[in-house]
């Protein structure tokens, strides 16, 4: 299992042709107390860079961007009921989507953990 990071502060953990996507702890910390998340539906397709939903906090609203092309296989329904879970475990139980990858070669454009740590300084 390999984890990748985007410049928009999303992480992806890949197993086979399915990736789990979420926001990083850094992103959750920047947003503050999260109060709402808009989720796409199972079966929705998207292209790299597309808007995958909106996370609203007491401080701001922020889009979640698709780091790769794919299709939503599952949305984390826990977040619909408890969006604040993103503050507690954004890189664990509070994942946002499981997606089927359309073009796994796009993963090569993303960062590893060391690259991400350097990116956020």
PDB file of C-alpha atoms in Angstrom:
ATOM      1  CA  UNK A   1       0.000   0.000   0.000  1.00  0.00           C
ATOM      2  CA  UNK A   2       1.482   3.339  -1.089  1.00  0.00           C
ATOM      3  CA  UNK A   3       0.408   6.821   0.008  1.00  0.00           C
ATOM      4  CA  UNK A   4       0.669   9.871  -2.234  1.00  0.00           C
ATOM      5  CA  UNK A   5       0.099  13.577  -1.533  1.00  0.00           C
ATOM      6  CA  UNK A   6      -1.093  16.465  -3.714  1.00  0.00           C
ATOM      7  CA  UNK A   7      -0.237  20.166  -3.609  1.00  0.00           C
ATOM      8  CA  UNK A   8      -3.916  20.760  -2.736  1.00  0.00           C
ATOM      9  CA  UNK A   9      -3.359  18.829   0.539  1.00  0.00           C
ATOM     10  CA  UNK A  10      -5.139  15.595  -0.350  1.00  0.00           C
ATOM     11  CA  UNK A  11      -3.689  12.167   0.339  1.00  0.00           C
ATOM     12  CA  UNK A  12      -4.339   8.943  -1.569  1.00  0.00           C
ATOM     13  CA  UNK A  13      -3.620   5.434  -0.378  1.00  0.00           C
ATOM     14  CA  UNK A  14      -3.613   3.005  -3.288  1.00  0.00           C
ATOM     15  CA  UNK A  15      -4.419  -0.699  -3.228  1.00  0.00           C
ATOM     16  CA  UNK A  16      -4.675  -2.232  -6.690  1.00  0.00           C
ATOM     17  CA  UNK A  17      -6.859   0.045  -8.847  1.00  0.00           C
ATOM     18  CA  UNK A  18      -8.721   1.569  -5.879  1.00  0.00           C
ATOM     19  CA  UNK A  19      -7.521   4.639  -3.996  1.00  0.00           C
ATOM     20  CA  UNK A  20      -8.787   6.052  -0.722  1.00  0.00           C
ATOM     21  CA  UNK A  21      -8.738   9.876  -0.719  1.00  0.00           C
ATOM     22  CA  UNK A  22      -8.806  12.304   2.179  1.00  0.00           C
ATOM     23  CA  UNK A  23      -7.382  15.608   3.335  1.00  0.00           C
ATOM     24  CA  UNK A  24      -4.120  15.883   5.218  1.00  0.00           C
ATOM     25  CA  UNK A  25      -3.769  16.792   8.872  1.00  0.00           C
ATOM     26  CA  UNK A  26      -2.176  20.049   7.695  1.00  0.00           C
ATOM     27  CA  UNK A  27      -5.320  20.910   5.696  1.00  0.00           C
ATOM     28  CA  UNK A  28      -7.600  20.019   8.611  1.00  0.00           C
ATOM     29  CA  UNK A  29      -5.537  22.198  10.950  1.00  0.00           C
ATOM     30  CA  UNK A  30      -5.699  25.130   8.499  1.00  0.00           C
ATOM     31  CA  UNK A  31      -9.485  24.810   8.130  1.00  0.00           C
ATOM     32  CA  UNK A  32     -10.234  24.736  11.847  1.00  0.00           C
ATOM     33  CA  UNK A  33     -13.503  23.288  13.152  1.00  0.00           C
ATOM     34  CA  UNK A  34     -15.210  21.533  10.237  1.00  0.00           C
ATOM     35  CA  UNK A  35     -19.009  21.827  10.260  1.00  0.00           C
ATOM     36  CA  UNK A  36     -20.128  20.471   6.847  1.00  0.00           C
ATOM     37  CA  UNK A  37     -18.905  18.417   3.908  1.00  0.00           C
ATOM     38  CA  UNK A  38     -20.577  18.069   0.519  1.00  0.00           C
ATOM     39  CA  UNK A  39     -19.982  14.615  -0.982  1.00  0.00           C
ATOM     40  CA  UNK A  40     -20.342  13.256  -4.505  1.00  0.00           C
ATOM     41  CA  UNK A  41     -22.412  10.122  -5.131  1.00  0.00           C
ATOM     42  CA  UNK A  42     -21.233   6.616  -5.860  1.00  0.00           C
ATOM     43  CA  UNK A  43     -20.708   6.238  -9.610  1.00  0.00           C
ATOM     44  CA  UNK A  44     -19.833   9.905 -10.191  1.00  0.00           C
ATOM     45  CA  UNK A  45     -16.847  10.250 -12.522  1.00  0.00           C
ATOM     46  CA  UNK A  46     -14.308  13.048 -12.477  1.00  0.00           C
ATOM     47  CA  UNK A  47     -11.065  14.234 -14.049  1.00  0.00           C
ATOM     48  CA  UNK A  48      -7.849  15.324 -12.385  1.00  0.00           C
ATOM     49  CA  UNK A  49      -8.324  18.841 -10.992  1.00  0.00           C
ATOM     50  CA  UNK A  50     -12.120  18.606 -10.816  1.00  0.00           C
ATOM     51  CA  UNK A  51     -13.982  19.730  -7.710  1.00  0.00           C
ATOM     52  CA  UNK A  52     -14.886  16.661  -5.601  1.00  0.00           C
ATOM     53  CA  UNK A  53     -16.903  18.499  -3.002  1.00  0.00           C
ATOM     54  CA  UNK A  54     -16.697  21.296  -0.463  1.00  0.00           C
ATOM     55  CA  UNK A  55     -15.553  21.273   3.145  1.00  0.00           C
ATOM     56  CA  UNK A  56     -16.929  24.089   5.281  1.00  0.00           C
ATOM     57  CA  UNK A  57     -15.421  25.132   8.579  1.00  0.00           C
ATOM     58  CA  UNK A  58     -16.119  27.952  10.980  1.00  0.00           C
ATOM     59  CA  UNK A  59     -13.266  29.842   9.252  1.00  0.00           C
ATOM     60  CA  UNK A  60     -13.689  29.091   5.545  1.00  0.00           C
ATOM     61  CA  UNK A  61     -15.018  26.878   2.787  1.00  0.00           C
ATOM     62  CA  UNK A  62     -12.525  24.867   0.774  1.00  0.00           C
ATOM     63  CA  UNK A  63     -12.910  22.655  -2.267  1.00  0.00           C
ATOM     64  CA  UNK A  64     -11.566  19.126  -2.409  1.00  0.00           C
ATOM     65  CA  UNK A  65      -9.844  18.617  -5.764  1.00  0.00           C
ATOM     66  CA  UNK A  66      -9.369  15.356  -7.621  1.00  0.00           C
ATOM     67  CA  UNK A  67      -5.667  14.492  -7.602  1.00  0.00           C
ATOM     68  CA  UNK A  68      -6.268  11.889 -10.358  1.00  0.00           C
ATOM     69  CA  UNK A  69      -8.983  10.781 -12.808  1.00  0.00           C
ATOM     70  CA  UNK A  70     -11.474   8.280 -11.461  1.00  0.00           C
ATOM     71  CA  UNK A  71     -14.930   7.272 -10.346  1.00  0.00           C
ATOM     72  CA  UNK A  72     -16.402   7.347  -6.847  1.00  0.00           C
ATOM     73  CA  UNK A  73     -16.814   3.786  -5.557  1.00  0.00           C
ATOM     74  CA  UNK A  74     -17.798   4.831  -2.035  1.00  0.00           C
ATOM     75  CA  UNK A  75     -18.276   8.078  -0.101  1.00  0.00           C
ATOM     76  CA  UNK A  76     -17.603   8.043   3.633  1.00  0.00           C
ATOM     77  CA  UNK A  77     -21.117   8.437   5.041  1.00  0.00           C
ATOM     78  CA  UNK A  78     -19.721   8.995   8.543  1.00  0.00           C
ATOM     79  CA  UNK A  79     -18.687  12.464   7.386  1.00  0.00           C
ATOM     80  CA  UNK A  80     -22.217  13.388   6.308  1.00  0.00           C
ATOM     81  CA  UNK A  81     -23.359  12.775   9.891  1.00  0.00           C
ATOM     82  CA  UNK A  82     -20.170  13.911  11.645  1.00  0.00           C
ATOM     83  CA  UNK A  83     -18.035  16.257   9.483  1.00  0.00           C
ATOM     84  CA  UNK A  84     -15.941  17.157  12.556  1.00  0.00           C
ATOM     85  CA  UNK A  85     -14.365  13.683  12.294  1.00  0.00           C
ATOM     86  CA  UNK A  86     -12.133  15.296   9.651  1.00  0.00           C
ATOM     87  CA  UNK A  87     -10.533  17.343  12.433  1.00  0.00           C
ATOM     88  CA  UNK A  88      -9.795  14.275  14.544  1.00  0.00           C
ATOM     89  CA  UNK A  89      -8.529  11.666  12.077  1.00  0.00           C
ATOM     90  CA  UNK A  90      -8.238  13.167   8.583  1.00  0.00           C
ATOM     91  CA  UNK A  91      -5.563  10.666   7.548  1.00  0.00           C
ATOM     92  CA  UNK A  92      -7.290   7.599   9.007  1.00  0.00           C
ATOM     93  CA  UNK A  93     -10.997   6.851   9.635  1.00  0.00           C
ATOM     94  CA  UNK A  94     -12.162  10.203   8.226  1.00  0.00           C
ATOM     95  CA  UNK A  95     -11.259   9.425   4.603  1.00  0.00           C
ATOM     96  CA  UNK A  96     -13.572  11.085   2.092  1.00  0.00           C
ATOM     97  CA  UNK A  97     -13.826   8.746  -0.915  1.00  0.00           C
ATOM     98  CA  UNK A  98     -12.786   5.413  -2.256  1.00  0.00           C
ATOM     99  CA  UNK A  99     -12.275   5.763  -6.010  1.00  0.00           C
ATOM    100  CA  UNK A 100     -11.512   3.527  -8.960  1.00  0.00           C
ATOM    101  CA  UNK A 101      -8.435   4.902 -10.715  1.00  0.00           C
ATOM    102  CA  UNK A 102      -8.837   5.643 -14.441  1.00  0.00           C
ATOM    103  CA  UNK A 103      -5.175   6.433 -15.135  1.00  0.00           C
ATOM    104  CA  UNK A 104      -2.732   5.084 -12.501  1.00  0.00           C
ATOM    105  CA  UNK A 105       0.182   6.797 -14.294  1.00  0.00           C
ATOM    106  CA  UNK A 106      -1.116  10.108 -12.841  1.00  0.00           C
ATOM    107  CA  UNK A 107       0.117   8.939  -9.422  1.00  0.00           C
ATOM    108  CA  UNK A 108       3.660   9.654 -10.625  1.00  0.00           C
ATOM    109  CA  UNK A 109       2.819  13.403 -10.568  1.00  0.00           C
ATOM    110  CA  UNK A 110       2.094  13.303  -6.817  1.00  0.00           C
ATOM    111  CA  UNK A 111       4.459  13.563  -3.831  1.00  0.00           C
ATOM    112  CA  UNK A 112       5.571  10.997  -1.281  1.00  0.00           C
ATOM    113  CA  UNK A 113       5.458  11.847   2.432  1.00  0.00           C
ATOM    114  CA  UNK A 114       8.945  13.374   2.474  1.00  0.00           C
ATOM    115  CA  UNK A 115       8.116  15.531  -0.555  1.00  0.00           C
ATOM    116  CA  UNK A 116       4.870  16.669   1.064  1.00  0.00           C
ATOM    117  CA  UNK A 117       6.583  17.556   4.347  1.00  0.00           C
ATOM    118  CA  UNK A 118       9.084  19.642   2.394  1.00  0.00           C
ATOM    119  CA  UNK A 119       6.219  21.251   0.410  1.00  0.00           C
ATOM    120  CA  UNK A 120       4.373  22.428   3.544  1.00  0.00           C
ATOM    121  CA  UNK A 121       7.653  23.500   5.172  1.00  0.00           C
TER     122      UNK A 121
END
